[in-house]
PDB file of C-alpha atoms and ligand atoms in Angstrom:
ATOM      1  CA  UNK U   1      -7.691  18.768 -15.520  1.00 52.00           C
ATOM      2  CA  UNK U   2      -9.124  15.842 -13.573  1.00 70.00           C
ATOM      3  CA  UNK U   3      -7.409  14.854 -10.340  1.00 90.00           C
ATOM      4  CA  UNK U   4      -5.333  11.690 -10.039  1.00 97.00           C
ATOM      5  CA  UNK U   5      -7.052   8.720  -8.417  1.00 98.00           C
ATOM      6  CA  UNK U   6      -6.427   7.762  -4.802  1.00 98.00           C
ATOM      7  CA  UNK U   7      -4.392   4.785  -6.044  1.00 98.00           C
ATOM      8  CA  UNK U   8      -2.181   6.951  -8.270  1.00 98.00           C
ATOM      9  CA  UNK U   9      -1.587   9.284  -5.348  1.00 98.00           C
ATOM     10  CA  UNK U  10      -0.538   6.313  -3.196  1.00 98.00           C
ATOM     11  CA  UNK U  11       1.957   4.948  -5.740  1.00 98.00           C
ATOM     12  CA  UNK U  12       3.322   8.494  -6.250  1.00 98.00           C
ATOM     13  CA  UNK U  13       3.920   8.806  -2.503  1.00 98.00           C
ATOM     14  CA  UNK U  14       1.388  11.628  -2.154  1.00 98.00           C
ATOM     15  CA  UNK U  15      -0.836   9.575   0.159  1.00 97.00           C
ATOM     16  CA  UNK U  16       0.003   6.844   2.653  1.00 98.00           C
ATOM     17  CA  UNK U  17      -0.498   3.244   1.585  1.00 98.00           C
ATOM     18  CA  UNK U  18       1.102  -0.150   2.092  1.00 98.00           C
ATOM     19  CA  UNK U  19       2.639  -1.039  -1.265  1.00 98.00           C
ATOM     20  CA  UNK U  20       3.381  -4.768  -1.517  1.00 98.00           C
ATOM     21  CA  UNK U  21       4.454  -5.014  -5.178  1.00 98.00           C
ATOM     22  CA  UNK U  22       5.317  -2.864  -8.180  1.00 98.00           C
ATOM     23  CA  UNK U  23       6.643  -3.275 -11.716  1.00 98.00           C
ATOM     24  CA  UNK U  24       6.580  -1.294 -14.965  1.00 98.00           C
ATOM     25  CA  UNK U  25       2.840  -1.842 -15.571  1.00 98.00           C
ATOM     26  CA  UNK U  26       1.100  -2.525 -12.267  1.00 98.00           C
ATOM     27  CA  UNK U  27       1.382  -2.168  -8.512  1.00 98.00           C
ATOM     28  CA  UNK U  28      -0.359  -3.688  -5.496  1.00 99.00           C
ATOM     29  CA  UNK U  29      -1.394  -2.272  -2.125  1.00 99.00           C
ATOM     30  CA  UNK U  30      -3.121  -3.616   0.963  1.00 98.00           C
ATOM     31  CA  UNK U  31      -6.795  -2.641   1.103  1.00 98.00           C
ATOM     32  CA  UNK U  32      -7.410  -0.060   3.833  1.00 98.00           C
ATOM     33  CA  UNK U  33     -10.625  -1.864   4.933  1.00 98.00           C
ATOM     34  CA  UNK U  34      -9.747  -5.559   4.494  1.00 98.00           C
ATOM     35  CA  UNK U  35     -12.688  -7.917   3.896  1.00 98.00           C
ATOM     36  CA  UNK U  36     -10.543 -11.016   4.503  1.00 98.00           C
ATOM     37  CA  UNK U  37      -7.238 -11.791   6.300  1.00 98.00           C
ATOM     38  CA  UNK U  38      -5.500 -11.111   2.963  1.00 98.00           C
ATOM     39  CA  UNK U  39      -7.026  -8.295   0.894  1.00 98.00           C
ATOM     40  CA  UNK U  40      -4.760  -6.805  -1.730  1.00 99.00           C
ATOM     41  CA  UNK U  41      -5.628  -4.507  -4.627  1.00 99.00           C
ATOM     42  CA  UNK U  42      -3.716  -4.972  -7.885  1.00 99.00           C
ATOM     43  CA  UNK U  43      -3.825  -1.826  -9.962  1.00 99.00           C
ATOM     44  CA  UNK U  44      -2.518  -0.691 -13.378  1.00 98.00           C
ATOM     45  CA  UNK U  45      -0.203   2.329 -13.329  1.00 98.00           C
ATOM     46  CA  UNK U  46      -2.226   3.708 -16.228  1.00 98.00           C
ATOM     47  CA  UNK U  47      -5.543   5.075 -14.999  1.00 98.00           C
ATOM     48  CA  UNK U  48      -7.788   2.634 -16.859  1.00 98.00           C
ATOM     49  CA  UNK U  49     -11.195   3.359 -15.293  1.00 98.00           C
ATOM     50  CA  UNK U  50     -12.880  -0.026 -15.486  1.00 98.00           C
ATOM     51  CA  UNK U  51     -13.118  -3.339 -17.334  1.00 98.00           C
ATOM     52  CA  UNK U  52     -15.280  -1.608 -19.982  1.00 98.00           C
ATOM     53  CA  UNK U  53     -12.133   0.232 -21.102  1.00 98.00           C
ATOM     54  CA  UNK U  54     -10.046  -2.897 -21.702  1.00 98.00           C
ATOM     55  CA  UNK U  55      -9.410  -3.621 -25.361  1.00 98.00           C
ATOM     56  CA  UNK U  56      -6.643  -4.623 -27.731  1.00 98.00           C
ATOM     57  CA  UNK U  57      -4.465  -1.631 -26.849  1.00 98.00           C
ATOM     58  CA  UNK U  58      -4.213  -2.456 -23.151  1.00 98.00           C
ATOM     59  CA  UNK U  59      -4.942  -6.183 -22.863  1.00 98.00           C
ATOM     60  CA  UNK U  60      -1.288  -6.781 -21.983  1.00 98.00           C
ATOM     61  CA  UNK U  61      -1.927  -4.761 -18.802  1.00 98.00           C
ATOM     62  CA  UNK U  62      -5.021  -6.821 -17.997  1.00 98.00           C
ATOM     63  CA  UNK U  63      -2.917  -9.964 -18.411  1.00 98.00           C
ATOM     64  CA  UNK U  64      -0.261  -8.582 -16.081  1.00 98.00           C
ATOM     65  CA  UNK U  65      -2.907  -7.885 -13.407  1.00 98.00           C
ATOM     66  CA  UNK U  66      -3.727 -11.600 -13.389  1.00 98.00           C
ATOM     67  CA  UNK U  67      -0.153 -12.880 -13.461  1.00 98.00           C
ATOM     68  CA  UNK U  68       0.715 -10.597 -10.552  1.00 99.00           C
ATOM     69  CA  UNK U  69      -2.378 -11.798  -8.683  1.00 99.00           C
ATOM     70  CA  UNK U  70      -1.081 -15.371  -9.047  1.00 98.00           C
ATOM     71  CA  UNK U  71       2.393 -14.315  -7.864  1.00 98.00           C
ATOM     72  CA  UNK U  72       1.027 -12.507  -4.811  1.00 98.00           C
ATOM     73  CA  UNK U  73      -1.335 -15.378  -3.993  1.00 98.00           C
ATOM     74  CA  UNK U  74       1.721 -17.604  -3.765  1.00 98.00           C
ATOM     75  CA  UNK U  75       3.694 -15.023  -1.767  1.00 98.00           C
ATOM     76  CA  UNK U  76       0.847 -14.708   0.762  1.00 98.00           C
ATOM     77  CA  UNK U  77       0.412 -18.521   0.956  1.00 98.00           C
ATOM     78  CA  UNK U  78      -3.024 -18.591  -0.626  1.00 98.00           C
ATOM     79  CA  UNK U  79      -2.205 -20.717  -3.655  1.00 98.00           C
ATOM     80  CA  UNK U  80      -2.919 -24.045  -1.936  1.00 98.00           C
ATOM     81  CA  UNK U  81      -5.890 -22.995   0.227  1.00 98.00           C
ATOM     82  CA  UNK U  82      -7.552 -20.898  -2.491  1.00 98.00           C
ATOM     83  CA  UNK U  83      -8.503 -17.293  -3.016  1.00 98.00           C
ATOM     84  CA  UNK U  84     -10.885 -15.082  -4.954  1.00 98.00           C
ATOM     85  CA  UNK U  85     -10.225 -12.362  -7.515  1.00 98.00           C
ATOM     86  CA  UNK U  86     -12.919  -9.696  -7.836  1.00 98.00           C
ATOM     87  CA  UNK U  87     -13.262  -6.761 -10.199  1.00 98.00           C
ATOM     88  CA  UNK U  88     -16.233  -4.501  -9.564  1.00 98.00           C
ATOM     89  CA  UNK U  89     -17.348  -2.794 -12.748  1.00 98.00           C
ATOM     90  CA  UNK U  90     -19.793   0.105 -12.498  1.00 98.00           C
ATOM     91  CA  UNK U  91     -22.758   1.035 -10.327  1.00 98.00           C
ATOM     92  CA  UNK U  92     -24.520  -2.270  -9.870  1.00 97.00           C
ATOM     93  CA  UNK U  93     -21.281  -3.943  -8.820  1.00 98.00           C
ATOM     94  CA  UNK U  94     -20.621  -1.156  -6.308  1.00 97.00           C
ATOM     95  CA  UNK U  95     -17.395   0.085  -7.907  1.00 98.00           C
ATOM     96  CA  UNK U  96     -16.244   2.846  -5.590  1.00 98.00           C
ATOM     97  CA  UNK U  97     -12.935   3.930  -7.129  1.00 98.00           C
ATOM     98  CA  UNK U  98     -12.851   4.670 -10.853  1.00 98.00           C
ATOM     99  CA  UNK U  99      -9.370   3.290 -11.380  1.00 98.00           C
ATOM    100  CA  UNK U 100      -9.392  -0.372 -12.376  1.00 98.00           C
ATOM    101  CA  UNK U 101      -8.290  -2.757  -9.625  1.00 98.00           C
ATOM    102  CA  UNK U 102      -8.384  -6.481  -8.960  1.00 99.00           C
ATOM    103  CA  UNK U 103      -9.221  -7.488  -5.389  1.00 98.00           C
ATOM    104  CA  UNK U 104      -7.205 -10.501  -4.179  1.00 99.00           C
ATOM    105  CA  UNK U 105      -9.074 -11.996  -1.215  1.00 98.00           C
ATOM    106  CA  UNK U 106      -8.104 -15.016   0.857  1.00 98.00           C
ATOM    107  CA  UNK U 107      -7.188 -16.493   4.212  1.00 98.00           C
ATOM    108  CA  UNK U 108     -10.738 -17.580   5.111  1.00 98.00           C
ATOM    109  CA  UNK U 109     -13.636 -19.496   3.544  1.00 97.00           C
ATOM    110  CA  UNK U 110     -15.406 -17.123   1.167  1.00 97.00           C
ATOM    111  CA  UNK U 111     -19.127 -17.525   0.635  1.00 96.00           C
ATOM    112  CA  UNK U 112     -20.780 -17.919  -2.754  1.00 97.00           C
ATOM    113  CA  UNK U 113     -22.804 -16.434  -4.350  1.00 96.00           C
ATOM    114  CA  UNK U 114     -21.595 -12.911  -3.483  1.00 92.00           C
ATOM    115  CA  UNK U 115     -24.204 -10.440  -2.228  1.00 86.00           C
TER     116      UNK U 115
HETATM  117  P1  5GP J   1     -14.235  -0.990  -5.319  1.00 58.47           P
HETATM  118  O1  5GP J   1     -15.541  -0.933  -4.576  1.00 58.47           O
HETATM  119  O2  5GP J   1     -14.010   0.268  -6.125  1.00 58.47           O
HETATM  120  O3  5GP J   1     -14.112  -2.255  -6.143  1.00 58.47           O
HETATM  121  O4  5GP J   1     -13.109  -1.112  -4.233  1.00 58.47           O
HETATM  122  C1  5GP J   1     -12.382  -0.036  -3.718  1.00 58.47           C
HETATM  123  C2  5GP J   1     -11.538  -0.567  -2.581  1.00 58.47           C
HETATM  124  O5  5GP J   1     -10.573   0.407  -2.281  1.00 58.47           O
HETATM  125  C3  5GP J   1     -12.322  -0.865  -1.297  1.00 58.47           C
HETATM  126  O6  5GP J   1     -12.128  -2.213  -0.914  1.00 58.47           O
HETATM  127  C4  5GP J   1     -11.743   0.126  -0.291  1.00 58.47           C
HETATM  128  O7  5GP J   1     -11.626  -0.419   1.020  1.00 58.47           O
HETATM  129  C5  5GP J   1     -10.382   0.443  -0.883  1.00 58.47           C
HETATM  130  N1  5GP J   1      -9.880   1.788  -0.563  1.00 58.47           N
HETATM  131  C6  5GP J   1     -10.602   2.949  -0.585  1.00 58.47           C
HETATM  132  N2  5GP J   1      -9.817   3.987  -0.243  1.00 58.47           N
HETATM  133  C7  5GP J   1      -8.585   3.475  -0.002  1.00 58.47           C
HETATM  134  C8  5GP J   1      -7.349   4.065   0.414  1.00 58.47           C
HETATM  135  O8  5GP J   1      -7.218   5.269   0.607  1.00 58.47           O
HETATM  136  N3  5GP J   1      -6.288   3.219   0.583  1.00 58.47           N
HETATM  137  C9  5GP J   1      -6.396   1.871   0.355  1.00 58.47           C
HETATM  138  N4  5GP J   1      -5.286   1.132   0.554  1.00 58.47           N
HETATM  139  N5  5GP J   1      -7.542   1.285  -0.020  1.00 58.47           N
HETATM  140  C10 5GP J   1      -8.627   2.080  -0.203  1.00 58.47           C
END
Protein backbone atom coordinates (compact mmCIF):
# COMPACT_ATOMS: atom_id res chain seq x y z
CA UNK A 1 0.00 0.00 0.00
CA UNK A 2 1.36 3.44 -0.87
CA UNK A 3 2.15 5.80 1.99
CA UNK A 4 0.01 8.84 2.76
CA UNK A 5 1.32 12.16 1.47
CA UNK A 6 3.10 14.63 3.73
CA UNK A 7 -0.02 16.82 3.64
CA UNK A 8 -2.32 13.97 4.70
CA UNK A 9 0.04 13.18 7.55
CA UNK A 10 -0.09 16.83 8.67
CA UNK A 11 -3.90 17.01 8.67
CA UNK A 12 -4.03 13.65 10.50
CA UNK A 13 -1.74 15.03 13.21
CA UNK A 14 1.04 12.57 12.36
CA UNK A 15 3.44 15.36 11.38
CA UNK A 16 3.75 18.94 12.61
CA UNK A 17 2.21 21.68 10.50
CA UNK A 18 0.45 25.00 10.96
CA UNK A 19 -3.15 24.37 9.91
CA UNK A 20 -4.98 27.63 9.18
CA UNK A 21 -8.28 26.28 7.80
CA UNK A 22 -10.23 23.06 7.39
CA UNK A 23 -13.67 21.92 6.23
CA UNK A 24 -15.24 18.71 4.92
CA UNK A 25 -13.39 18.81 1.57
CA UNK A 26 -10.19 20.82 1.95
CA UNK A 27 -7.67 22.16 4.44
CA UNK A 28 -4.94 24.80 4.39
CA UNK A 29 -1.49 24.97 5.98
CA UNK A 30 1.34 27.48 6.04
CA UNK A 31 4.14 26.55 3.64
CA UNK A 32 7.24 25.42 5.54
CA UNK A 33 9.53 27.42 3.19
CA UNK A 34 7.49 30.57 2.46
CA UNK A 35 8.25 32.33 -0.84
CA UNK A 36 6.30 35.45 0.17
CA UNK A 37 5.14 37.04 3.47
CA UNK A 38 1.91 35.02 3.07
CA UNK A 39 2.37 31.53 1.60
CA UNK A 40 -0.45 29.11 2.26
CA UNK A 41 -1.16 25.75 0.65
CA UNK A 42 -4.80 24.79 0.07
CA UNK A 43 -5.17 21.05 -0.23
CA UNK A 44 -8.02 18.57 -0.86
CA UNK A 45 -8.55 15.96 1.85
CA UNK A 46 -8.79 13.38 -0.92
CA UNK A 47 -5.35 12.59 -2.30
CA UNK A 48 -5.93 13.89 -5.83
CA UNK A 49 -2.40 13.82 -7.28
CA UNK A 50 -2.50 16.72 -9.71
CA UNK A 51 -4.66 18.87 -11.98
CA UNK A 52 -4.53 16.09 -14.61
CA UNK A 53 -6.78 14.04 -12.30
CA UNK A 54 -9.54 16.65 -12.03
CA UNK A 55 -12.70 15.72 -13.88
CA UNK A 56 -16.46 15.66 -13.47
CA UNK A 57 -16.33 13.43 -10.38
CA UNK A 58 -14.20 15.81 -8.32
CA UNK A 59 -14.70 19.26 -9.86
CA UNK A 60 -16.67 20.30 -6.77
CA UNK A 61 -13.42 19.86 -4.80
CA UNK A 62 -11.50 21.97 -7.31
CA UNK A 63 -14.14 24.67 -6.93
CA UNK A 64 -13.84 24.54 -3.15
CA UNK A 65 -10.05 25.01 -3.39
CA UNK A 66 -10.67 28.32 -5.15
CA UNK A 67 -13.45 29.55 -2.88
CA UNK A 68 -11.30 28.81 0.15
CA UNK A 69 -8.37 30.61 -1.48
CA UNK A 70 -10.59 33.70 -1.81
CA UNK A 71 -11.71 33.38 1.82
CA UNK A 72 -8.14 33.06 3.11
CA UNK A 73 -6.94 35.92 0.90
CA UNK A 74 -9.48 38.12 2.66
CA UNK A 75 -8.58 36.74 6.10
CA UNK A 76 -4.88 37.48 5.50
CA UNK A 77 -5.66 40.97 4.10
CA UNK A 78 -4.53 40.23 0.57
CA UNK A 79 -7.82 40.83 -1.21
CA UNK A 80 -7.21 44.55 -1.79
CA UNK A 81 -3.45 44.47 -2.47
CA UNK A 82 -3.58 41.34 -4.64
CA UNK A 83 -2.19 37.84 -4.55
CA UNK A 84 -1.28 34.93 -6.79
CA UNK A 85 -2.62 31.38 -6.92
CA UNK A 86 -0.24 28.76 -8.32
CA UNK A 87 -0.72 25.08 -9.04
CA UNK A 88 2.36 23.23 -10.22
CA UNK A 89 1.44 20.27 -12.37
CA UNK A 90 4.11 17.70 -13.18
CA UNK A 91 7.84 17.72 -13.89
CA UNK A 92 8.26 20.83 -15.98
CA UNK A 93 6.35 22.90 -13.44
CA UNK A 94 8.52 21.52 -10.63
CA UNK A 95 5.71 19.81 -8.73
CA UNK A 96 7.42 18.39 -5.67
CA UNK A 97 4.54 16.84 -3.72
CA UNK A 98 2.15 14.54 -5.57
CA UNK A 99 -0.92 15.66 -3.67
CA UNK A 100 -2.74 18.51 -5.39
CA UNK A 101 -2.31 21.89 -3.71
CA UNK A 102 -2.97 25.53 -4.55
CA UNK A 103 -0.27 27.97 -3.43
CA UNK A 104 -1.70 31.27 -2.14
CA UNK A 105 1.09 33.86 -2.31
CA UNK A 106 0.93 37.51 -1.32
CA UNK A 107 2.19 40.34 0.85
CA UNK A 108 4.78 41.60 -1.65
CA UNK A 109 4.99 42.54 -5.34
CA UNK A 110 5.25 39.31 -7.32
CA UNK A 111 7.19 39.32 -10.56
CA UNK A 112 5.81 38.13 -13.89
CA UNK A 113 6.50 36.03 -15.88
CA UNK A 114 7.41 33.28 -13.38
CA UNK A 115 10.76 31.54 -13.87
P1 LIG B 1 5.09 22.01 -5.18
O1 LIG B 1 6.47 22.25 -5.72
O2 LIG B 1 4.78 20.54 -5.09
O3 LIG B 1 4.04 22.79 -5.95
O4 LIG B 1 5.07 22.63 -3.74
C1 LIG B 1 5.28 21.92 -2.56
C2 LIG B 1 5.35 22.92 -1.43
O5 LIG B 1 5.23 22.21 -0.23
C3 LIG B 1 6.65 23.73 -1.38
O6 LIG B 1 6.37 25.11 -1.43
C4 LIG B 1 7.28 23.30 -0.05
O7 LIG B 1 7.94 24.37 0.62
C5 LIG B 1 6.08 22.80 0.73
N1 LIG B 1 6.40 21.75 1.71
C6 LIG B 1 7.22 20.67 1.51
N2 LIG B 1 7.27 19.92 2.62
C7 LIG B 1 6.47 20.52 3.54
C8 LIG B 1 6.14 20.21 4.89
O8 LIG B 1 6.56 19.22 5.48
N3 LIG B 1 5.29 21.08 5.53
C9 LIG B 1 4.78 22.19 4.90
N4 LIG B 1 3.96 22.97 5.63
N5 LIG B 1 5.09 22.51 3.64
C10 LIG B 1 5.92 21.68 2.96
